[in-house]
Coordinates of C-alpha atoms in Angstrom, one line a residue:
X1 CA 0.0 0.0 0.0
X2 CA 1.6 3.3 -1.0
X3 CA 1.9 6.0 1.8
X4 CA -0.8 8.6 1.9
X5 CA -0.1 12.2 1.0
X6 CA -0.3 14.9 3.7
X7 CA -3.5 16.3 2.2
X8 CA -5.3 12.9 2.5
X9 CA -4.7 12.5 6.2
X10 CA -7.2 13.4 8.7
X11 CA -6.3 16.6 10.6
X12 CA -6.7 17.1 14.3
X13 CA -8.4 20.0 16.0
X14 CA -7.1 22.5 13.5
X15 CA -9.8 22.8 10.8
X16 CA -9.8 25.5 8.1
X17 CA -7.0 27.5 9.8
X18 CA -8.9 27.9 13.1
X19 CA -7.3 26.5 16.3
X20 CA -10.0 25.8 18.9
X21 CA -7.6 23.8 21.2
X22 CA -7.0 26.7 23.6
X23 CA -10.4 28.4 23.4
X24 CA -12.8 25.7 24.8
X25 CA -16.4 25.2 23.8
X26 CA -17.9 27.7 21.3
X27 CA -21.5 28.6 21.2
X28 CA -23.7 31.1 19.1
X29 CA -25.4 34.0 20.7
X30 CA -29.1 33.8 19.7
X31 CA -29.4 37.6 19.4
X32 CA -26.6 38.6 17.2
X33 CA -25.7 35.0 15.9
X34 CA -21.9 35.5 16.6
X35 CA -19.9 32.4 17.5
X36 CA -17.7 33.0 20.7
X37 CA -16.4 31.0 23.6
X38 CA -19.0 30.1 26.1
X39 CA -17.1 32.1 28.8
X40 CA -18.3 35.3 27.0
X41 CA -22.0 34.2 26.9
X42 CA -24.8 33.9 29.4
X43 CA -26.6 30.5 29.4
X44 CA -30.3 30.4 30.2
X45 CA -33.0 27.8 30.4
X46 CA -36.8 27.7 30.2
X47 CA -38.5 26.8 33.4
X48 CA -42.2 26.0 33.5
X49 CA -43.9 27.6 36.6
X50 CA -47.4 26.1 36.4
X51 CA -48.9 27.5 33.3
X52 CA -46.3 30.2 32.8
X53 CA -42.9 29.6 31.0
X54 CA -40.0 31.7 32.4
X55 CA -36.4 32.2 31.0
X56 CA -34.1 31.8 33.9
X57 CA -30.4 32.9 33.7
X58 CA -27.9 30.1 34.4
X59 CA -24.5 31.8 35.0
X60 CA -23.2 28.6 36.7
X61 CA -24.2 26.5 33.7
X62 CA -25.7 23.8 36.1
X63 CA -29.5 24.0 35.6
X64 CA -31.1 21.0 33.8
X65 CA -32.8 21.2 30.5
X66 CA -32.0 22.6 27.1
X67 CA -30.1 25.8 27.3
X68 CA -29.4 28.7 24.9
X69 CA -26.7 31.4 25.0
X70 CA -26.8 35.1 24.7
X71 CA -24.3 37.9 25.2
X72 CA -25.0 39.7 28.5
X73 CA -25.8 42.9 26.7
X74 CA -29.2 44.6 26.3
X75 CA -28.7 45.0 22.5
X76 CA -28.5 41.2 22.0
X77 CA -31.5 40.7 24.3
X78 CA -33.6 43.1 22.3
X79 CA -32.5 41.5 19.0
X80 CA -33.4 38.1 20.2
X81 CA -36.7 39.3 21.2
X82 CA -37.3 41.0 17.9
X83 CA -36.2 37.8 16.0
X84 CA -38.3 35.7 18.3
X85 CA -35.3 33.4 18.8
X86 CA -36.1 32.0 22.3
X87 CA -38.7 29.7 21.1
X88 CA -36.5 28.3 18.3
X89 CA -33.4 28.1 20.4
X90 CA -35.1 26.2 23.2
X91 CA -37.6 24.4 21.1
X92 CA -40.6 25.9 22.9
X93 CA -44.2 26.4 21.9
X94 CA -45.7 29.5 23.3
X95 CA -44.3 32.8 24.6
X96 CA -41.7 32.7 27.4
X97 CA -41.4 35.5 30.0
X98 CA -38.1 37.2 29.6
X99 CA -38.3 39.4 32.8
X100 CA -35.8 37.5 34.9
X101 CA -33.3 37.2 32.0
X102 CA -33.6 41.0 31.3
X103 CA -33.1 41.9 35.0
X104 CA -30.0 39.8 35.1
X105 CA -28.5 41.3 32.0
X106 CA -29.2 44.9 33.2
X107 CA -27.5 44.0 36.5
X108 CA -24.5 42.7 34.5
X109 CA -24.1 46.0 32.5
X110 CA -21.3 48.0 34.0
X111 CA -22.4 51.3 35.7
X112 CA -22.2 54.3 33.4
X113 CA -23.2 52.6 30.3
X114 CA -26.6 53.0 28.7
X115 CA -28.8 50.0 28.0
X116 CA -30.5 51.5 25.0
X117 CA -30.3 49.9 21.5
X118 CA -28.3 52.9 20.3
X119 CA -25.3 52.0 22.4
X120 CA -22.5 50.4 20.4
X121 CA -22.1 46.7 21.3
X122 CA -18.6 45.1 21.4
X123 CA -19.6 42.8 18.4
X124 CA -21.5 43.1 15.2
X125 CA -25.2 42.9 16.0
X126 CA -26.2 43.0 12.3
X127 CA -25.1 39.5 11.8

């Protein structure tokens, strides 16, 4: 059997010039659709409270159930609400209450910054 050429060999974690070995898990923000390491995103899950469905922040990443990720920025939260991305990301039917998630994000915004949509986010929200 002839030896294989370098191009035919299966490559390790380095795919298409991107090295994810030092980054860790990568997830997509449901608001702006940008892929970043999970350490930069806030995980949240849907919790059914009787008849109501609430989105609960999970900063420790320990709550059971299907989770989704969002940048802890009001611009991404507003964009996810506009796009109705919560139901698709969590595979939900019905409308979920985002009050707890919005309060957590507002508390995470550094003092002195505005939480209006006109503020410039650190990433491209148009994507």
